[in-house]
Short mmCIF file of C-alpha atoms and ligand atoms in Angstrom, two decimals:
data_model
loop_
_atom_site.label_atom_id
_atom_site.label_comp_id
_atom_site.label_asym_id
_atom_site.label_seq_id
_atom_site.Cartn_x
_atom_site.Cartn_y
_atom_site.Cartn_z
CA VAL A 243 29.59 20.82 -7.72
CA SER A 244 26.08 20.67 -9.27
CA ARG A 245 25.55 17.39 -11.04
CA VAL A 246 22.17 17.85 -12.38
CA ILE A 247 21.30 16.83 -15.74
CA PRO A 248 19.36 19.63 -17.43
CA VAL A 249 16.22 18.52 -19.17
CA ASP A 250 14.44 19.76 -22.14
CA THR A 251 11.77 22.42 -21.68
CA PHE A 252 8.48 20.95 -21.02
CA ASP A 253 4.74 21.57 -20.43
CA LEU A 254 3.61 19.70 -17.40
CA VAL A 255 -0.14 19.37 -16.80
CA ILE A 256 -1.00 18.23 -13.38
CA PHE A 257 -4.41 16.62 -13.12
CA GLY A 258 -5.60 16.72 -9.51
CA GLY A 259 -3.39 19.95 -9.25
CA THR A 260 -5.15 21.00 -6.16
CA GLY A 261 -4.97 17.75 -4.43
CA ASP A 262 -2.90 16.26 -1.50
CA LEU A 263 -0.05 14.77 -3.42
CA ALA A 264 0.38 17.83 -5.78
CA ARG A 265 0.52 19.95 -2.58
CA ARG A 266 2.79 17.74 -0.65
CA LYS A 267 5.13 16.27 -3.25
CA ILE A 268 4.83 17.32 -6.76
CA LEU A 269 4.90 21.29 -6.51
CA PRO A 270 7.36 21.53 -3.81
CA GLY A 271 9.60 18.87 -5.69
CA LEU A 272 9.31 20.97 -8.96
CA PHE A 273 10.34 24.12 -7.25
CA ARG A 274 13.39 22.38 -5.86
CA ARG A 275 14.27 21.26 -9.21
CA TYR A 276 13.93 24.60 -10.52
CA CYS A 277 16.17 26.10 -7.70
CA ALA A 278 18.62 23.10 -8.48
CA GLY A 279 18.83 24.38 -12.09
CA GLN A 280 17.30 21.23 -13.46
CA MET A 281 13.90 22.70 -14.61
CA PRO A 282 14.45 24.97 -17.63
CA PRO A 283 13.38 28.50 -16.95
CA GLU A 284 10.68 28.59 -19.78
CA ALA A 285 9.13 25.26 -18.71
CA GLN A 286 5.37 25.46 -17.91
CA ILE A 287 3.41 23.81 -15.11
CA ILE A 288 -0.53 23.80 -15.37
CA GLY A 289 -2.43 22.71 -12.48
CA ALA A 290 -5.84 21.35 -13.87
CA ALA A 291 -8.89 20.33 -11.71
CA ARG A 292 -12.71 20.54 -11.47
CA SER A 293 -12.83 23.95 -9.51
CA GLU A 294 -12.86 27.47 -10.94
CA MET A 295 -9.58 29.29 -10.22
CA THR A 296 -7.47 31.85 -11.84
CA ASP A 297 -3.86 31.58 -12.64
CA ASP A 298 -3.06 33.93 -9.54
CA GLU A 299 -5.14 32.05 -7.27
CA TYR A 300 -3.33 28.91 -8.41
CA ARG A 301 0.00 30.59 -7.68
CA ALA A 302 -1.04 31.44 -4.15
CA PHE A 303 -1.94 27.81 -3.61
CA VAL A 304 1.44 26.80 -4.87
CA ARG A 305 3.29 29.50 -2.85
CA GLU A 306 1.59 27.92 0.21
CA ALA A 307 2.13 24.21 -0.78
CA VAL A 308 5.81 24.97 -1.22
CA ASP A 309 6.26 26.99 1.90
CA GLU A 310 4.62 24.26 3.93
CA PHE A 311 6.12 21.19 2.29
CA GLY A 312 9.49 21.85 1.39
CA SER A 313 11.01 24.91 0.26
CA THR A 314 14.59 25.22 -0.41
CA PRO A 315 17.19 27.97 0.13
CA HIS A 316 16.75 30.27 -2.93
CA GLU A 317 17.88 33.46 -4.38
CA PRO A 318 15.61 36.41 -4.03
CA GLY A 319 13.26 36.57 -6.85
CA GLN A 320 13.56 33.07 -7.67
CA PHE A 321 10.24 32.11 -6.02
CA ASP A 322 8.50 34.63 -8.03
CA ALA A 323 10.23 33.50 -11.18
CA PHE A 324 9.12 29.92 -10.55
CA LEU A 325 5.40 31.00 -9.89
CA GLY A 326 5.57 32.91 -13.15
CA ARG A 327 5.93 29.28 -14.86
CA VAL A 328 2.86 28.08 -13.11
CA GLY A 329 -0.75 28.36 -14.50
CA TYR A 330 -4.12 26.94 -13.90
CA GLN A 331 -6.95 25.34 -16.19
CA ARG A 332 -10.29 24.20 -15.13
CA VAL A 333 -11.21 20.93 -16.99
CA ASP A 334 -14.05 18.64 -16.58
CA ALA A 335 -12.67 15.04 -16.55
CA LYS A 336 -16.08 13.72 -17.59
CA GLY A 337 -17.11 16.22 -19.93
CA SER A 338 -15.82 18.65 -22.63
CA ASP A 339 -15.25 21.89 -20.65
CA GLY A 340 -11.82 23.37 -20.65
CA TRP A 341 -10.04 20.89 -22.83
CA GLU A 342 -9.59 23.27 -25.80
CA ASP A 343 -8.40 26.07 -23.47
CA LEU A 344 -5.96 23.48 -21.98
CA GLY A 345 -4.70 22.63 -25.48
CA ALA A 346 -4.32 26.38 -26.13
CA ARG A 347 -1.81 26.75 -23.47
CA LEU A 348 0.54 23.92 -24.65
CA ARG A 349 3.51 24.50 -26.96
CA ASP A 350 4.33 22.48 -30.02
CA ASP A 351 8.00 22.48 -29.24
CA ALA A 352 8.05 21.38 -25.64
CA VAL A 353 8.00 17.92 -24.22
CA ARG A 354 4.48 17.28 -23.17
CA ALA A 355 3.52 15.39 -20.15
CA PHE A 356 0.18 14.81 -18.16
CA TYR A 357 0.34 13.83 -14.57
CA PHE A 358 -2.78 11.94 -13.39
CA SER A 359 -2.75 12.70 -9.74
CA VAL A 360 -6.35 11.37 -9.51
CA GLY A 361 -7.99 8.38 -8.61
CA PRO A 362 -7.71 5.38 -11.05
CA ALA A 363 -11.35 5.78 -11.85
CA LEU A 364 -10.55 8.87 -14.05
CA PHE A 365 -7.52 7.38 -15.67
CA GLY A 366 -9.62 6.22 -18.63
CA ASP A 367 -11.59 9.48 -18.89
CA LEU A 368 -8.67 11.76 -18.93
CA ALA A 369 -6.80 9.41 -21.43
CA GLU A 370 -9.54 9.47 -23.80
CA ARG A 371 -9.88 13.17 -23.71
CA LEU A 372 -6.41 13.88 -24.13
CA ARG A 373 -6.69 11.86 -27.45
CA THR A 374 -9.95 13.21 -28.58
CA PHE A 375 -9.22 16.85 -27.97
CA GLY A 376 -5.89 16.30 -29.77
CA LEU A 377 -3.77 17.29 -26.75
CA ALA A 378 -1.71 14.20 -26.76
CA THR A 379 0.99 14.03 -29.35
CA GLN A 380 3.24 11.13 -30.39
CA ASP A 381 5.78 11.79 -27.84
CA THR A 382 3.27 12.88 -25.14
CA ARG A 383 3.98 11.05 -21.74
CA ILE A 384 1.36 10.36 -19.12
CA VAL A 385 2.23 9.62 -15.50
CA VAL A 386 -0.22 7.45 -13.46
CA GLU A 387 -0.12 7.08 -9.61
CA LYS A 388 -0.89 4.06 -7.45
CA PRO A 389 -3.13 2.47 -6.58
CA PHE A 390 -2.86 0.92 -10.11
CA GLY A 391 -6.05 -1.01 -9.47
CA HIS A 392 -7.25 -2.95 -6.83
CA ASP A 393 -6.68 -6.54 -8.01
CA LEU A 394 -5.45 -8.33 -11.08
CA GLN A 395 -8.72 -7.78 -12.91
CA SER A 396 -9.14 -4.07 -12.19
CA ALA A 397 -5.41 -3.48 -13.23
CA ARG A 398 -5.89 -5.37 -16.41
CA ALA A 399 -8.72 -3.16 -17.18
CA LEU A 400 -6.84 0.02 -16.35
CA ASN A 401 -4.03 -1.20 -18.59
CA ARG A 402 -6.46 -2.00 -21.36
CA GLU A 403 -8.07 1.45 -21.07
CA LEU A 404 -4.85 3.28 -21.19
CA ALA A 405 -3.50 1.35 -23.99
CA GLU A 406 -6.54 2.28 -26.03
CA HIS A 407 -4.88 5.77 -26.17
CA PHE A 408 -1.41 5.67 -25.33
CA ASN A 409 1.69 3.03 -26.19
CA GLU A 410 3.61 1.29 -23.34
CA GLY A 411 6.48 3.52 -24.11
CA GLN A 412 4.40 6.78 -23.18
CA ILE A 413 2.92 5.51 -19.76
CA TYR A 414 4.89 6.04 -16.65
CA ARG A 415 3.42 4.08 -13.60
CA ILE A 416 4.87 5.55 -10.55
CA ASP A 417 6.23 3.65 -7.55
CA HIS A 418 7.61 6.17 -5.49
CA TYR A 419 9.92 3.79 -3.79
CA LEU A 420 11.90 3.36 -7.11
CA GLY A 421 12.73 7.15 -6.97
CA LYS A 422 14.53 6.82 -3.32
CA GLU A 423 18.00 7.38 -3.88
CA THR A 424 19.05 4.25 -1.61
CA VAL A 425 16.79 2.03 -3.67
CA GLN A 426 18.65 2.72 -6.69
CA ASN A 427 21.76 2.27 -4.52
CA LEU A 428 20.64 -1.34 -4.26
CA MET A 429 21.55 -1.77 -7.86
CA ALA A 430 24.81 0.11 -7.63
CA VAL A 431 25.85 -2.10 -4.65
CA ARG A 432 24.84 -5.30 -6.23
CA PHE A 433 26.19 -4.59 -9.79
CA GLY A 434 28.90 -2.05 -9.28
CA ASN A 435 31.01 -4.02 -6.75
CA MET A 436 32.61 -7.46 -7.16
CA LEU A 437 32.57 -8.13 -3.49
CA PHE A 438 28.80 -8.90 -3.09
CA GLU A 439 27.47 -10.57 -6.36
CA PRO A 440 29.38 -13.77 -6.23
CA LEU A 441 27.73 -14.55 -2.71
CA TRP A 442 24.35 -13.30 -3.75
CA ASN A 443 22.77 -16.62 -3.86
CA ALA A 444 21.16 -19.51 -2.09
CA GLN A 445 24.12 -21.25 -1.56
CA HIS A 446 25.60 -18.38 0.54
CA VAL A 447 22.56 -16.48 1.89
CA ASP A 448 20.62 -17.82 4.73
CA HIS A 449 17.71 -15.34 4.15
CA ILE A 450 16.67 -11.92 3.24
CA GLN A 451 14.45 -9.63 5.40
CA ILE A 452 12.77 -6.55 4.13
CA THR A 453 11.26 -4.11 6.64
CA VAL A 454 9.25 -1.17 5.91
CA ALA A 455 8.01 0.17 9.33
CA GLU A 456 6.20 3.41 9.71
CA THR A 457 5.44 5.18 12.97
CA VAL A 458 2.22 6.93 11.56
CA GLY A 459 -1.12 5.60 11.63
CA VAL A 460 -3.84 5.79 8.74
CA GLY A 461 -4.62 9.27 10.04
CA GLY A 462 -7.07 11.12 7.69
CA ARG A 463 -6.65 8.62 4.81
CA GLY A 464 -8.77 5.88 6.47
CA GLY A 465 -11.49 6.14 3.60
CA TYR A 466 -8.90 5.01 1.16
CA TYR A 467 -6.84 2.85 3.50
CA ASP A 468 -9.76 0.80 4.87
CA LYS A 469 -10.35 -0.45 1.29
CA SER A 470 -6.94 -1.47 0.65
CA GLY A 471 -4.80 -2.42 3.79
CA ALA A 472 -1.14 -2.91 4.08
CA MET A 473 -1.12 -5.67 1.50
CA ARG A 474 -2.41 -3.71 -1.35
CA ASP A 475 -0.93 -0.35 -0.03
CA MET A 476 2.63 -1.54 0.36
CA ILE A 477 3.42 -5.17 -0.22
CA GLN A 478 1.99 -5.30 -3.79
CA ASN A 479 4.03 -2.35 -4.80
CA HIS A 480 6.77 -1.13 -2.72
CA LEU A 481 8.07 -4.13 -0.90
CA MET A 482 7.51 -6.17 -3.95
CA GLN A 483 9.86 -3.64 -5.95
CA LEU A 484 12.56 -4.07 -3.36
CA LEU A 485 12.40 -7.60 -3.54
CA CYS A 486 12.73 -7.63 -7.23
CA LEU A 487 15.71 -5.32 -7.11
CA ILE A 488 17.56 -7.41 -4.37
CA ALA A 489 16.60 -10.75 -6.07
CA MET A 490 16.74 -10.02 -9.93
CA GLU A 491 19.49 -11.38 -12.29
CA PRO A 492 21.85 -8.73 -13.54
CA PRO A 493 20.18 -6.87 -16.25
CA ALA A 494 22.54 -6.61 -19.31
CA ARG A 495 22.30 -2.80 -19.20
CA PHE A 496 20.77 -0.29 -16.96
CA GLU A 497 17.94 0.41 -19.52
CA PRO A 498 14.27 0.44 -19.24
CA ASP A 499 13.35 -3.01 -20.55
CA SER A 500 16.41 -4.82 -19.55
CA VAL A 501 15.89 -3.94 -15.85
CA ARG A 502 12.03 -4.52 -15.88
CA ASP A 503 12.40 -7.88 -17.74
CA GLU A 504 14.65 -9.08 -15.01
CA LYS A 505 12.05 -7.71 -12.31
CA LEU A 506 9.27 -9.48 -14.01
CA LYS A 507 11.09 -12.72 -13.93
CA VAL A 508 11.37 -12.45 -10.19
CA ILE A 509 7.78 -11.87 -9.68
CA ARG A 510 6.73 -14.73 -11.88
CA ALA A 511 9.07 -16.96 -10.20
CA LEU A 512 7.55 -16.40 -6.68
CA ASP A 513 5.64 -19.36 -5.24
CA PRO A 514 2.20 -18.93 -3.99
CA VAL A 515 2.28 -18.14 -0.30
CA GLU A 516 1.11 -20.58 2.12
CA PRO A 517 -1.74 -19.04 4.24
CA HIS A 518 0.43 -20.04 7.38
CA HIS A 519 3.35 -18.06 6.12
CA VAL A 520 1.33 -14.79 6.33
CA VAL A 521 0.62 -12.67 9.53
CA ARG A 522 -1.86 -9.82 9.54
CA GLY A 523 -2.12 -7.31 12.17
CA GLN A 524 -4.08 -4.18 13.06
CA TYR A 525 -3.10 -1.71 15.45
CA ALA A 526 -5.12 -1.29 18.83
CA ALA A 527 -5.77 1.62 20.88
CA ASP A 528 -3.40 2.51 23.85
CA GLU A 529 -3.84 5.01 26.58
CA ASN A 530 -2.67 7.87 24.39
CA GLN A 531 -4.40 7.30 21.13
CA PRO A 532 -7.41 5.47 19.40
CA GLY A 533 -6.64 2.39 17.52
CA TYR A 534 -7.07 1.61 13.88
CA ARG A 535 -10.89 1.01 13.90
CA ALA A 536 -11.34 4.64 15.39
CA HIS A 537 -9.69 6.03 12.17
CA VAL A 538 -11.88 4.35 9.67
CA GLU A 539 -15.62 4.25 9.24
CA ASP A 540 -16.36 0.52 9.91
CA PRO A 541 -15.97 0.09 13.72
CA ARG A 542 -15.47 -3.70 13.01
CA SER A 543 -13.05 -3.30 10.16
CA THR A 544 -10.82 -6.34 9.44
CA THR A 545 -8.39 -4.44 7.18
CA GLU A 546 -4.88 -5.08 8.17
CA SER A 547 -2.26 -2.40 8.95
CA PHE A 548 0.43 -4.79 9.20
CA VAL A 549 1.71 -7.66 7.31
CA ALA A 550 4.50 -10.06 7.54
CA LEU A 551 5.08 -13.02 5.22
CA LYS A 552 7.55 -15.45 4.01
CA ALA A 553 8.25 -15.78 0.26
CA HIS A 554 9.89 -18.25 -1.83
CA ILE A 555 11.50 -17.61 -5.23
CA SER A 556 11.71 -20.82 -7.24
CA ASN A 557 14.55 -20.33 -9.53
CA TRP A 558 18.09 -21.41 -9.78
CA ARG A 559 19.70 -18.61 -7.74
CA TRP A 560 17.26 -18.50 -4.90
CA ALA A 561 15.41 -21.90 -4.45
CA GLY A 562 15.67 -22.52 -0.62
CA THR A 563 16.27 -19.06 0.58
CA PRO A 564 13.34 -17.55 2.34
CA PHE A 565 12.42 -13.76 1.81
CA TYR A 566 10.71 -12.39 4.69
CA LEU A 567 8.72 -9.15 4.13
CA ARG A 568 7.04 -6.90 6.78
CA THR A 569 5.51 -3.67 6.79
CA GLY A 570 3.20 -1.80 9.19
CA LYS A 571 1.98 1.37 10.65
CA MET A 572 2.09 2.64 14.24
CA LEU A 573 5.36 0.66 14.94
CA ARG A 574 8.16 1.75 17.12
CA ALA A 575 10.33 3.58 14.53
CA ARG A 576 10.31 4.86 10.92
CA THR A 577 12.85 2.17 9.47
CA SER A 578 13.12 1.03 6.14
CA GLU A 579 15.85 -1.68 5.46
CA ILE A 580 16.95 -4.81 3.63
CA ALA A 581 19.05 -7.22 5.53
CA VAL A 582 20.92 -9.89 3.69
CA VAL A 583 21.82 -12.36 6.23
CA PHE A 584 24.61 -14.92 5.12
CA LYS A 585 25.21 -18.41 6.02
CA ASP A 586 27.29 -19.74 8.94
CA ALA A 587 30.75 -20.43 7.95
CA PRO A 588 30.76 -24.44 6.99
CA HIS A 589 33.07 -25.16 9.85
CA SER A 590 34.31 -23.20 12.89
CA ILE A 591 37.81 -23.98 13.57
CA PHE A 592 37.37 -22.41 17.04
CA GLY A 593 35.07 -24.78 18.57
CA ALA A 594 31.60 -24.72 19.64
CA GLU A 595 32.43 -22.10 22.51
CA ALA A 596 33.15 -19.46 19.85
CA GLY A 597 29.61 -19.26 19.26
CA ARG A 598 27.54 -18.91 16.14
CA HIS A 599 28.59 -15.95 13.88
CA ARG A 600 27.16 -14.82 10.49
CA ASN A 601 27.83 -11.95 8.14
CA MET A 602 24.87 -9.66 7.53
CA LEU A 603 24.64 -6.73 5.13
CA ALA A 604 21.77 -4.26 5.95
CA ILE A 605 20.99 -1.58 3.51
CA ARG A 606 19.26 1.31 5.15
CA LEU A 607 16.56 3.14 2.83
CA GLN A 608 15.38 5.59 5.43
CA PRO A 609 16.11 7.32 7.62
CA ASN A 610 19.87 7.75 7.98
CA GLU A 611 20.46 6.05 4.65
CA GLY A 612 23.61 3.88 4.36
CA MET A 613 24.79 0.54 4.87
CA THR A 614 26.15 -1.67 7.53
CA LEU A 615 28.11 -4.89 7.10
CA ASP A 616 28.37 -7.19 10.16
CA VAL A 617 31.74 -9.00 10.30
CA THR A 618 33.14 -11.32 12.82
CA ILE A 619 36.35 -10.66 14.54
CA LYS A 620 38.13 -11.74 17.58
CA GLU A 621 37.20 -10.00 20.85
CA PRO A 622 40.21 -8.00 21.88
CA GLY A 623 41.86 -9.01 25.12
CA PRO A 624 43.47 -11.98 26.81
CA GLY A 625 40.46 -14.07 26.95
CA GLY A 626 41.31 -16.58 24.19
CA MET A 627 39.79 -16.99 20.84
CA ARG A 628 36.46 -15.48 21.48
CA LEU A 629 34.60 -13.97 18.55
CA VAL A 630 32.40 -11.04 18.18
CA ASP A 631 30.35 -9.50 15.39
CA VAL A 632 31.00 -5.80 14.65
CA PRO A 633 29.41 -3.52 12.36
CA LEU A 634 31.47 -1.90 9.43
CA ASP A 635 29.02 1.01 9.18
CA MET A 636 28.61 3.83 6.70
CA SER A 637 26.13 6.54 6.36
CA PHE A 638 25.86 8.07 3.02
CA ALA A 639 25.67 11.59 4.44
CA ASP A 640 28.91 10.96 6.39
CA ALA A 641 30.75 9.29 3.41
CA LEU A 642 29.80 11.70 0.88
CA GLY A 643 29.48 14.89 2.65
CA PRO A 644 26.46 17.41 1.86
CA ASP A 645 25.96 15.87 -1.41
CA GLY A 646 25.09 12.51 0.45
CA ALA A 647 22.70 14.12 2.67
CA ASP A 648 21.09 16.33 0.15
CA MET A 649 19.14 13.72 -1.94
CA PRO A 650 16.49 14.70 -4.11
CA ASP A 651 13.08 13.46 -2.91
CA ALA A 652 11.75 10.43 -4.88
CA TYR A 653 9.22 12.39 -6.63
CA GLU A 654 11.46 15.03 -7.91
CA ARG A 655 13.83 12.68 -9.64
CA LEU A 656 10.87 10.68 -11.07
CA ILE A 657 9.16 13.73 -12.61
CA MET A 658 12.51 14.67 -14.24
CA ASP A 659 12.83 11.08 -15.57
CA VAL A 660 9.58 11.34 -17.26
CA ILE A 661 10.58 14.68 -18.89
CA ARG A 662 13.99 12.82 -19.99
CA GLY A 663 11.80 9.96 -21.21
CA ASN A 664 13.45 7.54 -19.15
CA GLN A 665 11.23 4.63 -17.89
CA THR A 666 13.79 2.69 -16.09
CA LEU A 667 12.29 3.53 -12.64
CA PHE A 668 8.67 3.03 -13.60
CA MET A 669 6.69 -0.27 -13.55
CA ARG A 670 5.55 -1.84 -16.87
CA GLY A 671 1.96 -2.74 -17.21
CA ASP A 672 2.96 -6.66 -17.07
CA GLU A 673 4.91 -6.12 -13.81
CA VAL A 674 1.98 -4.42 -12.00
CA GLU A 675 -0.23 -7.27 -13.28
CA ALA A 676 2.10 -10.01 -12.21
CA ALA A 677 2.46 -8.59 -8.70
CA TRP A 678 -1.30 -8.42 -8.36
CA ALA A 679 -1.50 -12.21 -9.63
CA TRP A 680 0.69 -12.98 -6.57
CA THR A 681 -0.97 -10.88 -3.96
CA ASP A 682 -4.62 -11.51 -5.03
CA PRO A 683 -4.60 -15.31 -3.80
CA ILE A 684 -3.41 -14.31 -0.46
CA ILE A 685 -6.16 -11.47 -0.10
CA GLU A 686 -8.75 -13.96 -1.35
CA SER A 687 -7.73 -16.50 1.18
CA TRP A 688 -8.33 -14.12 4.06
CA ALA A 689 -11.83 -13.43 2.85
CA ARG A 690 -12.41 -17.06 2.42
CA ARG A 691 -11.24 -18.11 5.85
CA GLY A 692 -12.85 -15.02 7.66
CA ASP A 693 -9.30 -14.15 8.80
CA VAL A 694 -9.21 -11.44 11.55
CA PRO A 695 -6.03 -9.57 11.72
CA LYS A 696 -4.12 -9.85 15.19
CA PRO A 697 -4.24 -6.67 17.21
CA TYR A 698 -0.90 -5.10 18.12
CA ASP A 699 0.26 -2.48 20.39
CA PRO A 700 1.13 0.95 19.08
CA GLY A 701 4.82 1.67 19.38
CA GLY A 702 5.96 -1.99 19.15
CA SER A 703 7.18 -4.29 16.31
CA GLY A 704 3.79 -5.77 15.22
CA PRO A 705 1.91 -8.90 16.48
CA ASP A 706 3.76 -11.66 18.15
CA ASP A 707 2.91 -14.24 15.38
CA ALA A 708 5.22 -12.10 13.20
CA LEU A 709 8.03 -12.96 15.62
CA MET A 710 7.03 -16.55 15.49
CA LEU A 711 7.05 -16.54 11.82
CA MET A 712 10.72 -16.42 12.03
CA HIS A 713 11.35 -18.11 15.26
CA ARG A 714 9.84 -21.04 14.07
CA ASP A 715 12.56 -21.37 11.30
CA GLY A 716 15.16 -20.56 13.96
CA ARG A 717 15.68 -17.05 12.78
CA ARG A 718 14.81 -13.63 14.09
CA TRP A 719 13.81 -10.42 12.77
CA ARG A 720 16.19 -7.31 13.21
CA ASP A 721 15.06 -4.90 15.63
CA ILE A 722 12.95 -1.94 14.52
CA LYS A 723 14.84 0.96 16.03
C1 LIG B 869 2.51 5.34 0.22
C2 LIG B 869 1.35 4.55 1.06
O1 LIG B 869 2.64 4.55 -1.13
O2 LIG B 869 3.81 5.24 0.96
C3 LIG B 869 1.44 5.02 2.44
O3 LIG B 869 0.22 4.87 0.30
C4 LIG B 869 2.79 5.19 2.93
O4 LIG B 869 0.35 4.41 3.12
C5 LIG B 869 3.93 5.72 2.06
O5 LIG B 869 2.78 5.80 4.25
C6 LIG B 869 5.06 5.43 2.69
O6 LIG B 869 6.10 6.04 2.12
P1 LIG B 869 7.52 6.80 2.53
O7 LIG B 869 8.17 7.44 1.25
O8 LIG B 869 7.12 7.74 3.57
O9 LIG B 869 8.20 5.57 3.08
#
């Protein structure tokens, strides 16, 4: 049964239409939405970039991108029909070439969206030209990619620049983690069940762990990455968004500002992080592969490819419950999960020999999306009252059948949300600024102290200091596996 919500017809212009993100995510995603019946047959996709290209050449580019990065089963002729909706327009982001021609391709009765799949340095130029050449209507949406600035100051400057030409309701700041099916599931689990929410507070939760581990290194992205590091690339956006969704108060409604107001309150309630509560790492070489520094220009780079930290949220719900966050490249497995570890029962009626047991709810974002709830039971057999923790395990694919496995990619969903005009899963300007305001001092303190990240072995779980961060508190990370 198809459960797609058809969207109104649209003209989507992708600035940076020949770039990597367009090739890997945006274009294949649009094709899959087309095949799923969500993209209206008369919708139009226009790639725009600096180079000279005909419509046909761009269609060939799109065909290759879709073939390489995620085609989907489709009827004969469907691919050609999709490509028939694709065109190309050369524009000069810093000049006036091409803008009128681009305008001539747009229809008055279609939803109009411009995807800025370019570096933030061009955001202002593009926004201004959309206005001056009359391409932006009242209802036009713009989509901007991360990185949204480099720090608080640059993020503020970007917000101001965009605000000169568009109002907040027209600006869709992407954090693709919010488009992940299981990330939205966090809200469903919390606010759709009676079981968890009453326990979701410092009184019952010992601590929360958020892990986003990757097996890949920085690869060909060294140029960008070395200026960012894991703090800017992952913590400031993806992990903080996860933290917000796990920690926020119930929004009154599942509506954009209702949800975003609650997330903002979480960020604003975060305490500054103590320097000794942050561990940075950088992956070293091993016999099979070069280390981080071989992937970037500066052979003495002190940019981190791993961060672990302990955060505290000073509000009524969470005071006293630590949130441990960790993310890194070149780790043992690609695992993203959030684990809510509950407190011990106040008193063990089974005596000390029964050992220590705790409930734990782990929400797996990827791979094998699902949930595990550790429950304590009696160990079967005649050995007396011995206790053991067993997992109540669910994979969404098993529980929901093919529909559970066939989840749209984050970008597909988010692009369709743009067309539908739903900002719930996009970051508001004040949210992004608040997130930078929290991460900036951490990054500044590294520079001030001349901090050098700890080397760690590829294929492991990061530097030992990260393990110590929890051991010192009498806790341990869940295994990355
Ligand atoms: C991106 C980061 O935002 O997210 C990358 O820039 C990272 O460095 C990627 O690899 C991870 O996304 P995903 O969807 O593969 O978990």
